[in-house]
GROMACS .gro file of C-alpha atoms in nm:
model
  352
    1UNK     CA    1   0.000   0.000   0.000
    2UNK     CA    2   0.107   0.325  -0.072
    3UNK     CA    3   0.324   0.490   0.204
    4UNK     CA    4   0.119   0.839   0.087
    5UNK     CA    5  -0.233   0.681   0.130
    6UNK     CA    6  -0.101   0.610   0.473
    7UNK     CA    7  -0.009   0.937   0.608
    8UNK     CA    8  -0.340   1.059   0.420
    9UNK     CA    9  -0.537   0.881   0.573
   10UNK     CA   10  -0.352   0.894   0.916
   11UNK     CA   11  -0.363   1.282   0.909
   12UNK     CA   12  -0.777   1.248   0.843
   13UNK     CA   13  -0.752   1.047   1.151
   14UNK     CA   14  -0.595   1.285   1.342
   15UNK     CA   15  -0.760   1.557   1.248
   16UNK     CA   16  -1.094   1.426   1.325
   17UNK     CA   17  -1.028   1.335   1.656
   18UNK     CA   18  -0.877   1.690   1.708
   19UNK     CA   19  -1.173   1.809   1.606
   20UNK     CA   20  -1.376   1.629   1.808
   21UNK     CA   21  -1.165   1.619   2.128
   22UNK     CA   22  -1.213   2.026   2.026
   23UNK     CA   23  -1.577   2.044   1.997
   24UNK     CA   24  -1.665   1.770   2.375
   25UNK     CA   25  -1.397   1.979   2.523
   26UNK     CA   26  -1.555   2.333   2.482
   27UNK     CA   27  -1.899   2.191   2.549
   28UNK     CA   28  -1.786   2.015   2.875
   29UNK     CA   29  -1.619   2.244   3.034
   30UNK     CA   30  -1.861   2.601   2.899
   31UNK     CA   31  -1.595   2.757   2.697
   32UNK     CA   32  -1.577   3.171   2.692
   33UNK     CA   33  -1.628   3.143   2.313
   34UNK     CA   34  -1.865   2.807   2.240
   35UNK     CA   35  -1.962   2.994   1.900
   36UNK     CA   36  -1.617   3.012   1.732
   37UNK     CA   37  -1.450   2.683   1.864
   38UNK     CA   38  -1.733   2.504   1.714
   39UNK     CA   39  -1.715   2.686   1.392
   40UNK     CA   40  -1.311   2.544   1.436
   41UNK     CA   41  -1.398   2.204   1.568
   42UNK     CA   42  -1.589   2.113   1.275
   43UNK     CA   43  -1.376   2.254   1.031
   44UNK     CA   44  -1.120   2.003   1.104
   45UNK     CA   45  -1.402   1.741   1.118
   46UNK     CA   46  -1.521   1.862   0.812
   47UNK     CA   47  -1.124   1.779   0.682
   48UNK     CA   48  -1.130   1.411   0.780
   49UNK     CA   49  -1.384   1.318   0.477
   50UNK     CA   50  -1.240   1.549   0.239
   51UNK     CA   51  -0.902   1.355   0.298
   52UNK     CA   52  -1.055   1.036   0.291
   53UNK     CA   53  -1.220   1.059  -0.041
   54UNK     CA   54  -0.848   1.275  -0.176
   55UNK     CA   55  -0.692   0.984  -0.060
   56UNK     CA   56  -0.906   0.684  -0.231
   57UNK     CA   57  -0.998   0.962  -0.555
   58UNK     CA   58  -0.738   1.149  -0.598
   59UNK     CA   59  -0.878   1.306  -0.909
   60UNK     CA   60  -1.166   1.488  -0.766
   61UNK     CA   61  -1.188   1.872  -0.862
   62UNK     CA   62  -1.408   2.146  -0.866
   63UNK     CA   63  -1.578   2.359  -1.083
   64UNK     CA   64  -1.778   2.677  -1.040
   65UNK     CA   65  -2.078   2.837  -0.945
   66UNK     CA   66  -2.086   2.872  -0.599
   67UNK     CA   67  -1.940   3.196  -0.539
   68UNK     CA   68  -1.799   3.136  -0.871
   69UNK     CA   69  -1.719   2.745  -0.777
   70UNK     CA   70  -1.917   2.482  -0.883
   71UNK     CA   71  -1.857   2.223  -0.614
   72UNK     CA   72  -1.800   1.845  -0.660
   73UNK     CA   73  -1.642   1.541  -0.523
   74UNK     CA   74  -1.433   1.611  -0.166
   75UNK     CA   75  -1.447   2.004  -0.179
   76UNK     CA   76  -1.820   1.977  -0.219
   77UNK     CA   77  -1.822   1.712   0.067
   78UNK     CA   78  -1.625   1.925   0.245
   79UNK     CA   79  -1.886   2.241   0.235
   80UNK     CA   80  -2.170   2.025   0.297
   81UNK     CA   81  -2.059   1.866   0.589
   82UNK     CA   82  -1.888   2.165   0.714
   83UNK     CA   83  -2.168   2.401   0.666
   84UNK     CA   84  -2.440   2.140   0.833
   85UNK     CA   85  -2.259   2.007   1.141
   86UNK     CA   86  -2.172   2.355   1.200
   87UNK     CA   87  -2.544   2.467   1.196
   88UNK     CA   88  -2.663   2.168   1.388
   89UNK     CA   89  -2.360   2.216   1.637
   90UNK     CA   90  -2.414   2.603   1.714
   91UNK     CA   91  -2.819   2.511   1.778
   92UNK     CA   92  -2.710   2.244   1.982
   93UNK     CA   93  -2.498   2.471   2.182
   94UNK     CA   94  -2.715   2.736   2.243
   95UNK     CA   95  -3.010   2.487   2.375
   96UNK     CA   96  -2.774   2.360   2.603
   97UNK     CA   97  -2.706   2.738   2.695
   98UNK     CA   98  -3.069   2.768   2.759
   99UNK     CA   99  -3.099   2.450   2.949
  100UNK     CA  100  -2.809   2.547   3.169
  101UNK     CA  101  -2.974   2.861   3.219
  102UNK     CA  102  -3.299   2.753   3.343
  103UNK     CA  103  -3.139   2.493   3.588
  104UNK     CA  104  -2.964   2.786   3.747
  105UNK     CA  105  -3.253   2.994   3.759
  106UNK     CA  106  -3.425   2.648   3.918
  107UNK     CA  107  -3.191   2.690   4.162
  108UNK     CA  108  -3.200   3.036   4.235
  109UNK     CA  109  -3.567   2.998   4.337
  110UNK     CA  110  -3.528   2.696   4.530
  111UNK     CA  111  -3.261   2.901   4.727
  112UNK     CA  112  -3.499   3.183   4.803
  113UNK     CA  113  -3.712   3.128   5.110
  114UNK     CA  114  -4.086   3.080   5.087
  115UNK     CA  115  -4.284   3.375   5.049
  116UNK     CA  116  -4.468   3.351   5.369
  117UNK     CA  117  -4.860   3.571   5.362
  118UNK     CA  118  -4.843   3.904   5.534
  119UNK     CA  119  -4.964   3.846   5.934
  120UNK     CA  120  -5.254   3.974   6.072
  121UNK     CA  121  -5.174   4.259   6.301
  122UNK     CA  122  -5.306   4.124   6.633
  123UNK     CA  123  -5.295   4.444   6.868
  124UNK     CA  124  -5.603   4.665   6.810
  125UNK     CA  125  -5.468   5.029   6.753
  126UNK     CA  126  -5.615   5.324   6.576
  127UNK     CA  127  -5.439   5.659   6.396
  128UNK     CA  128  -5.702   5.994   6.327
  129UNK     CA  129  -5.648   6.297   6.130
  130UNK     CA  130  -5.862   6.566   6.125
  131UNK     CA  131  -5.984   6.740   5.821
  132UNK     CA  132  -5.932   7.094   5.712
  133UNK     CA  133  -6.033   7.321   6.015
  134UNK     CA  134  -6.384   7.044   6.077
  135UNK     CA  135  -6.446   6.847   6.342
  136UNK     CA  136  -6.430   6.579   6.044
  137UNK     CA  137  -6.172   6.269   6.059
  138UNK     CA  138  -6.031   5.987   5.869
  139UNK     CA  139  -5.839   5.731   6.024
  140UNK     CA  140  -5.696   5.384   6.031
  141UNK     CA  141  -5.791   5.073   6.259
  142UNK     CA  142  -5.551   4.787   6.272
  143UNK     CA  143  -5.624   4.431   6.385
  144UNK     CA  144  -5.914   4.175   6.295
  145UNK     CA  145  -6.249   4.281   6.173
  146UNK     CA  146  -6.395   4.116   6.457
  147UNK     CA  147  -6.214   4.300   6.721
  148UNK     CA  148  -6.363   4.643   6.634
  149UNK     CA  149  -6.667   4.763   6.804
  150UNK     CA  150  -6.840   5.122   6.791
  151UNK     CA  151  -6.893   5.205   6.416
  152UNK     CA  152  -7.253   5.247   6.320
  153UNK     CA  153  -7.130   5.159   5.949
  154UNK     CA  154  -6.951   4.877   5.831
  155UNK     CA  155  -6.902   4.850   5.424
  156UNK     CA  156  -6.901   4.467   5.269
  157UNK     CA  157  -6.636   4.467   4.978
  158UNK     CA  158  -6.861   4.296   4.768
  159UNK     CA  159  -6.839   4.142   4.350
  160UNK     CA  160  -7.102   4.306   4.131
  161UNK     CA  161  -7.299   3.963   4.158
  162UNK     CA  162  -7.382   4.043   4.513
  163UNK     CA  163  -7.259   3.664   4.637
  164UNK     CA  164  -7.127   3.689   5.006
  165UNK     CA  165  -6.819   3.462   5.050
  166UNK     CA  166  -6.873   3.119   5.247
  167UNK     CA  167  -6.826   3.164   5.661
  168UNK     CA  168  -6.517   3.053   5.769
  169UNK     CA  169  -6.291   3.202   5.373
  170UNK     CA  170  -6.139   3.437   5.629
  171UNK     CA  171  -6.241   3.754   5.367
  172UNK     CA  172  -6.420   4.063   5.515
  173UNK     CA  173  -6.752   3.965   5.325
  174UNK     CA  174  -6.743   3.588   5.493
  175UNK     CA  175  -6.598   3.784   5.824
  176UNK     CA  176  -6.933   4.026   5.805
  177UNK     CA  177  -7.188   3.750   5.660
  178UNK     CA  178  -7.069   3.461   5.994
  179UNK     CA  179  -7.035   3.736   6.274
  180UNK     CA  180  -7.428   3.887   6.162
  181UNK     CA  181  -7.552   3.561   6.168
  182UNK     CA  182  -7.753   3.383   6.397
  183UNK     CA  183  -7.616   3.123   6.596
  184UNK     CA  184  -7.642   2.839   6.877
  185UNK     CA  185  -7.425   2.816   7.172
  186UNK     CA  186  -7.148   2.589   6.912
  187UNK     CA  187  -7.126   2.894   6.693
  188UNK     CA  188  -7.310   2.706   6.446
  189UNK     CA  189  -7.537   2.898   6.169
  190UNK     CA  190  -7.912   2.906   6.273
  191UNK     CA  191  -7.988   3.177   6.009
  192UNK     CA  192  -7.771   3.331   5.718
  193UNK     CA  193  -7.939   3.727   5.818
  194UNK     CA  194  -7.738   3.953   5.628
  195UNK     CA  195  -7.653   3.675   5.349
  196UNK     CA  196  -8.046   3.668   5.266
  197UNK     CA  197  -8.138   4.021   5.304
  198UNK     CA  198  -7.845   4.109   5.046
  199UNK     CA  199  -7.997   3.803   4.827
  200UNK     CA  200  -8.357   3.962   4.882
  201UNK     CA  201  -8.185   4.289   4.759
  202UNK     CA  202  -8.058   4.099   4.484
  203UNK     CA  203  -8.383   4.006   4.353
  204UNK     CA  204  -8.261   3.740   4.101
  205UNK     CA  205  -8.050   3.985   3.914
  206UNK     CA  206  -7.705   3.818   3.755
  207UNK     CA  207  -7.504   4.114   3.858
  208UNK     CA  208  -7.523   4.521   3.947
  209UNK     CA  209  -7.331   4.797   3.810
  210UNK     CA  210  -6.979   4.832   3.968
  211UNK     CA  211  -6.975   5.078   4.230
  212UNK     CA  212  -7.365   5.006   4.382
  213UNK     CA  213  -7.439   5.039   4.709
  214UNK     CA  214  -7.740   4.780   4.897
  215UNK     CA  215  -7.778   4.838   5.268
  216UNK     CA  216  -7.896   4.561   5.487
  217UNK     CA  217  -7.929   4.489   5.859
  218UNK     CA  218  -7.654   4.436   6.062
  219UNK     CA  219  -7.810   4.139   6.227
  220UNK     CA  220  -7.602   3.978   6.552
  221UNK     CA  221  -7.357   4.250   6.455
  222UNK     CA  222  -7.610   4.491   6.596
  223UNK     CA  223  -7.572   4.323   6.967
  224UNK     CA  224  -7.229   4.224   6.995
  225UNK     CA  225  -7.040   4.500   6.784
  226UNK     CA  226  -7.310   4.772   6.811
  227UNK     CA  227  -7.324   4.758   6.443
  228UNK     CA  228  -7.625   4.973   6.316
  229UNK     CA  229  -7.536   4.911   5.866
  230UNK     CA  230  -7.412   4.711   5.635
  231UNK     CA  231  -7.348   4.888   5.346
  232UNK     CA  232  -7.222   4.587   5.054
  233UNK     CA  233  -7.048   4.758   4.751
  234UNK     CA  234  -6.975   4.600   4.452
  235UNK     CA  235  -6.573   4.656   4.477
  236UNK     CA  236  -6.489   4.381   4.260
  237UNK     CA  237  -6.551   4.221   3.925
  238UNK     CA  238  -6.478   3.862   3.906
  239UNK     CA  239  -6.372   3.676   3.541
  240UNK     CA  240  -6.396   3.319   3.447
  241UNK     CA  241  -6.050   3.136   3.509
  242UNK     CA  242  -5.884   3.482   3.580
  243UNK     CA  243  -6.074   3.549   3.951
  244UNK     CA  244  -6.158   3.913   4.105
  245UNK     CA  245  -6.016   4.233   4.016
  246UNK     CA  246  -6.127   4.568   4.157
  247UNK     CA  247  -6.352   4.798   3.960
  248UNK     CA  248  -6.183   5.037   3.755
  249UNK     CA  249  -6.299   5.319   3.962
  250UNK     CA  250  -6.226   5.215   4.339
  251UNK     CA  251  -6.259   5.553   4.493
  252UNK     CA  252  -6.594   5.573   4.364
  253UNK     CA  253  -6.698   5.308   4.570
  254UNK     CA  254  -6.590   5.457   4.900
  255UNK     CA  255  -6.772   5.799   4.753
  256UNK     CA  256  -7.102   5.644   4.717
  257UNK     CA  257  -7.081   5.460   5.034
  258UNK     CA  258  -7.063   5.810   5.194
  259UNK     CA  259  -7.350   5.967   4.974
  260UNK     CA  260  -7.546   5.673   5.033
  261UNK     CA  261  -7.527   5.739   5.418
  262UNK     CA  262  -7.725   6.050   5.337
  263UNK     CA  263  -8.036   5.844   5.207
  264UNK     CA  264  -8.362   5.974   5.403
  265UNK     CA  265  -8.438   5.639   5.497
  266UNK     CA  266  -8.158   5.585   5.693
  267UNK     CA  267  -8.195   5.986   5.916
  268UNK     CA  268  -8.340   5.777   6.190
  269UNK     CA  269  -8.002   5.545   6.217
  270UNK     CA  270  -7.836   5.850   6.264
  271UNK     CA  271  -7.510   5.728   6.103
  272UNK     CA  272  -7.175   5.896   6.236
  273UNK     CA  273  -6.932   5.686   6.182
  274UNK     CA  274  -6.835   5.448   5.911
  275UNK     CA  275  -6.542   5.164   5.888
  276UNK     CA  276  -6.384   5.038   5.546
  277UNK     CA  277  -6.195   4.808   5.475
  278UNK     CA  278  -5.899   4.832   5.178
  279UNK     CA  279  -6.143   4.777   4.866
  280UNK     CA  280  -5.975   4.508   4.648
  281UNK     CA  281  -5.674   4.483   4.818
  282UNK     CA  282  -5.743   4.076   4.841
  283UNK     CA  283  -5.732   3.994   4.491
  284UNK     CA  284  -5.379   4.125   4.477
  285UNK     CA  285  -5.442   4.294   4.092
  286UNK     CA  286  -5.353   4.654   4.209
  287UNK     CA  287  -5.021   4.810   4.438
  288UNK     CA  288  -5.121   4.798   4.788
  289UNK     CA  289  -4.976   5.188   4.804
  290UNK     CA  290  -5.181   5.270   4.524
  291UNK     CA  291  -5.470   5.119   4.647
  292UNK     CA  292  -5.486   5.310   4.955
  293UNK     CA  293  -5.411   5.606   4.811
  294UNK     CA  294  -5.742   5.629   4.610
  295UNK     CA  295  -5.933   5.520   4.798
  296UNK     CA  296  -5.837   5.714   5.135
  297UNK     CA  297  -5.827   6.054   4.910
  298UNK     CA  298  -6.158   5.981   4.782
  299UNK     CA  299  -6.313   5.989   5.148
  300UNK     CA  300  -6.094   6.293   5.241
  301UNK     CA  301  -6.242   6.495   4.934
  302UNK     CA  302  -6.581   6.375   5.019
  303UNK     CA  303  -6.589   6.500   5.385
  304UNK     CA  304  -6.367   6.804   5.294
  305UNK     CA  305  -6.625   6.879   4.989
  306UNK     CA  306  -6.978   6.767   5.205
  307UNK     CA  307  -7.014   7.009   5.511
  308UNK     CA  308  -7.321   6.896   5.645
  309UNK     CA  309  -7.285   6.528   5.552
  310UNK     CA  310  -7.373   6.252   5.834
  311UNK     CA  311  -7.080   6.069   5.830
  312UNK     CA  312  -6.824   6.253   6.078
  313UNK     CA  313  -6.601   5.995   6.119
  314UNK     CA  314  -6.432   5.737   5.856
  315UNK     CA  315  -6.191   5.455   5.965
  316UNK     CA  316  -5.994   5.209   5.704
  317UNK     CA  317  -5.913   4.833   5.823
  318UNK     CA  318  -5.606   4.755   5.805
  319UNK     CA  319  -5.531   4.367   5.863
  320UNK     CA  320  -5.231   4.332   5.798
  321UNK     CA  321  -4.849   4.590   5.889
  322UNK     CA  322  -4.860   4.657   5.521
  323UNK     CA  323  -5.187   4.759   5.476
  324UNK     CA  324  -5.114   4.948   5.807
  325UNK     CA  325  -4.798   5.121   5.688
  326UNK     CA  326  -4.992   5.171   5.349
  327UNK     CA  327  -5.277   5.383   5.473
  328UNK     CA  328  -5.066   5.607   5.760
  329UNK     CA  329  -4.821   5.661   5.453
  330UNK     CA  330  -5.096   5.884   5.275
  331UNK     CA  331  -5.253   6.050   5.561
  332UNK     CA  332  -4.935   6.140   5.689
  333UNK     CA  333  -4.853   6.280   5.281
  334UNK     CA  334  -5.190   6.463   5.292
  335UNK     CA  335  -5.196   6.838   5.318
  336UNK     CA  336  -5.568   6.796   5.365
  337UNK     CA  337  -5.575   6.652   5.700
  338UNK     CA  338  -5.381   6.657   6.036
  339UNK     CA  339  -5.295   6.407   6.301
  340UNK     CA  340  -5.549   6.430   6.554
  341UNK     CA  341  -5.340   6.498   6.914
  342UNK     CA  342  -5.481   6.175   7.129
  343UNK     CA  343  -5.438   5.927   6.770
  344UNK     CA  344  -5.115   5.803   6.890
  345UNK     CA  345  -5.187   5.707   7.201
  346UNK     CA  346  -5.516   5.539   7.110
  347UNK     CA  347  -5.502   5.201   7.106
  348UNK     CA  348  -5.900   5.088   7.095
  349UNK     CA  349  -6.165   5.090   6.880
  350UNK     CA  350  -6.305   5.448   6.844
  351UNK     CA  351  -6.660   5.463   7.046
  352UNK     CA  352  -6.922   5.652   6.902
   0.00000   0.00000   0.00000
């Protein structure tokens, strides 16, 4: 055999498995450059059959007409293995890339700690500011819904189809709906009162306008909490698959909550005060700051704007030391209102 076939055929050899020691080695161990030392890798792989096919046909050629060259024989074999293993090569890299990256993003979030729900503040405290030069205040009430006694009104953050949340789903509506019902000595239901006077309301209808305002009873609210109104306002919209969001006017719900306090058939409740809880904030669609904002301006501007309106005295819920922080961030920004003296020290429901 010829001594020239040989080394032919031992240089394809070696080059191949340069190229290929070239290509595992950059993909092993993440080179800096993945993109041009597998453009190198398979050039030299590309060599081995364009030596092979020299050696056993030593009279291929090439003729033009790509870029001027028409390819044939080793040269074109050459090209086509060159150009495809490059392509496949380069897309194999970069899924690997990819792959790599989301396994260290996996890891990054396993890493993090769980995000654990905001508490519920436990210790019933309460912040007032006075409005303008009136006798007029908004505030903030921390602590569970249940804990607060002494405001004639509490509002319902309700979905425009007027459906109270079940008892014990730990929302405000399911908060107000078990505490006004009536009960045995077990705590268990006897009668769903302000769940079927809201239904009564209702009347059958699929849904209500975003923003309306149905008063009911308070029912067993009246004798333990000295609750005189429910006032349930349709603060939410719900969506097949995609759950609640606020109404697209929030602040108008704590507006016609006020105005609705002014209804003639309610003069002989003689409404003063009125408690609220953060409108929305529990489907977690809008920024908790922003949230408060609106809607704690909007009852500002309505008691600042209303001289003679019933309502004296409006208090926010806040459940949680976010939603705390939240609402004493914008009353504290307001240049409508000022901290009333004794707020700070206060540390119990206001009495009426």
């Amino acid at each position: 055999m010829d001594w020239q076939f040989l080394l032919i055929l031992l240089c394809a050899v070696a080059i191949l498995a340069s190229g290929l020691a070239i290509y595992f080695r950059t993909n092993s161990e993440r080179a800096d450059h993945p993109f041009a030392t597998t453009l190198i890798s398979w050039l030299l792989i590309a060599l081995f059959p364009v030596l092979v096919i020299f050696a056993f046909f030593p009279t291929s050629s090439a003729n033009g007409t790509f870029f001027g060259i028409s390819l044939t024989g080793a040269i074109a074999a050459f090209f086509l293995i060159w150009w495809w293993g490059t392509r496949m090569a380069l897309s194999a890299t970069e899924m690997d890339r990819l792959q790599s990256k989301i396994k260290q993003l996996e890891r990054q979030v396993r890493s993090q700690p769980a995000l654990q729900p905001a508490m519920t503040i436990r210790e019933l405290r309460i912040q007032r500011f006075r409005v303008g030069a009136s006798k007029k205040h908004v505030g903030v009430v921390s602590g569970e819904l249940g804990e607060v006694k002494g405001i004639d009104v509490w509002v319902n953050s309700e979905n425009t189809n007027l459906q109270m949340a079940r008892y014990f789903d730990g929302s405000i509506s399911g908060t107000i709906r078990y505490l006004g019902a009536r009960k045995n000595e077990f705590g268990d239901v006897l009668e769903d009162s302000i769940g079927l006077e809201l239904k009564q309301i209702a009347g059958g209808r699929a849904s209500v306008a975003p923003s309306t305002v149905c008063v009911t009873g308070a029912g067993e609210l009246a004798n333990t909490h000295t609750v005189k109104r429910i006032f349930h306002v349709a603060a939410v919209v719900g969506e097949v698959s995609a759950g609640y969001r606020p109404v697209a006017n929030i602040g108008q719900c704590v507006h016609r909550c006020l105005a609705r306090a002014e209804a003639p058939e309610l003069i002989q409740d003689d409404l003063k005060s009125m408690l609220i809880p953060l409108l929305g904030a529990g489907t977690r669609k809008r920024p908790l700051d922003e949230l408060a904002d609106e809607l704690i301006n909007a009852a500002i501007r309505y008691l600042a704007d209303t001289p003679n309106c019933r309502i004296q005295d409006v208090y926010f819920l806040a459940r949680t030391e976010p939603e705390w922080h939240a609402c004493l961030s914008v009353l504290q920004a307001s240049s409508s209102v000022r901290q009333a003296p004794e707020s700070a020290a206060r540390t119990v429901a206001p009495s009426r």
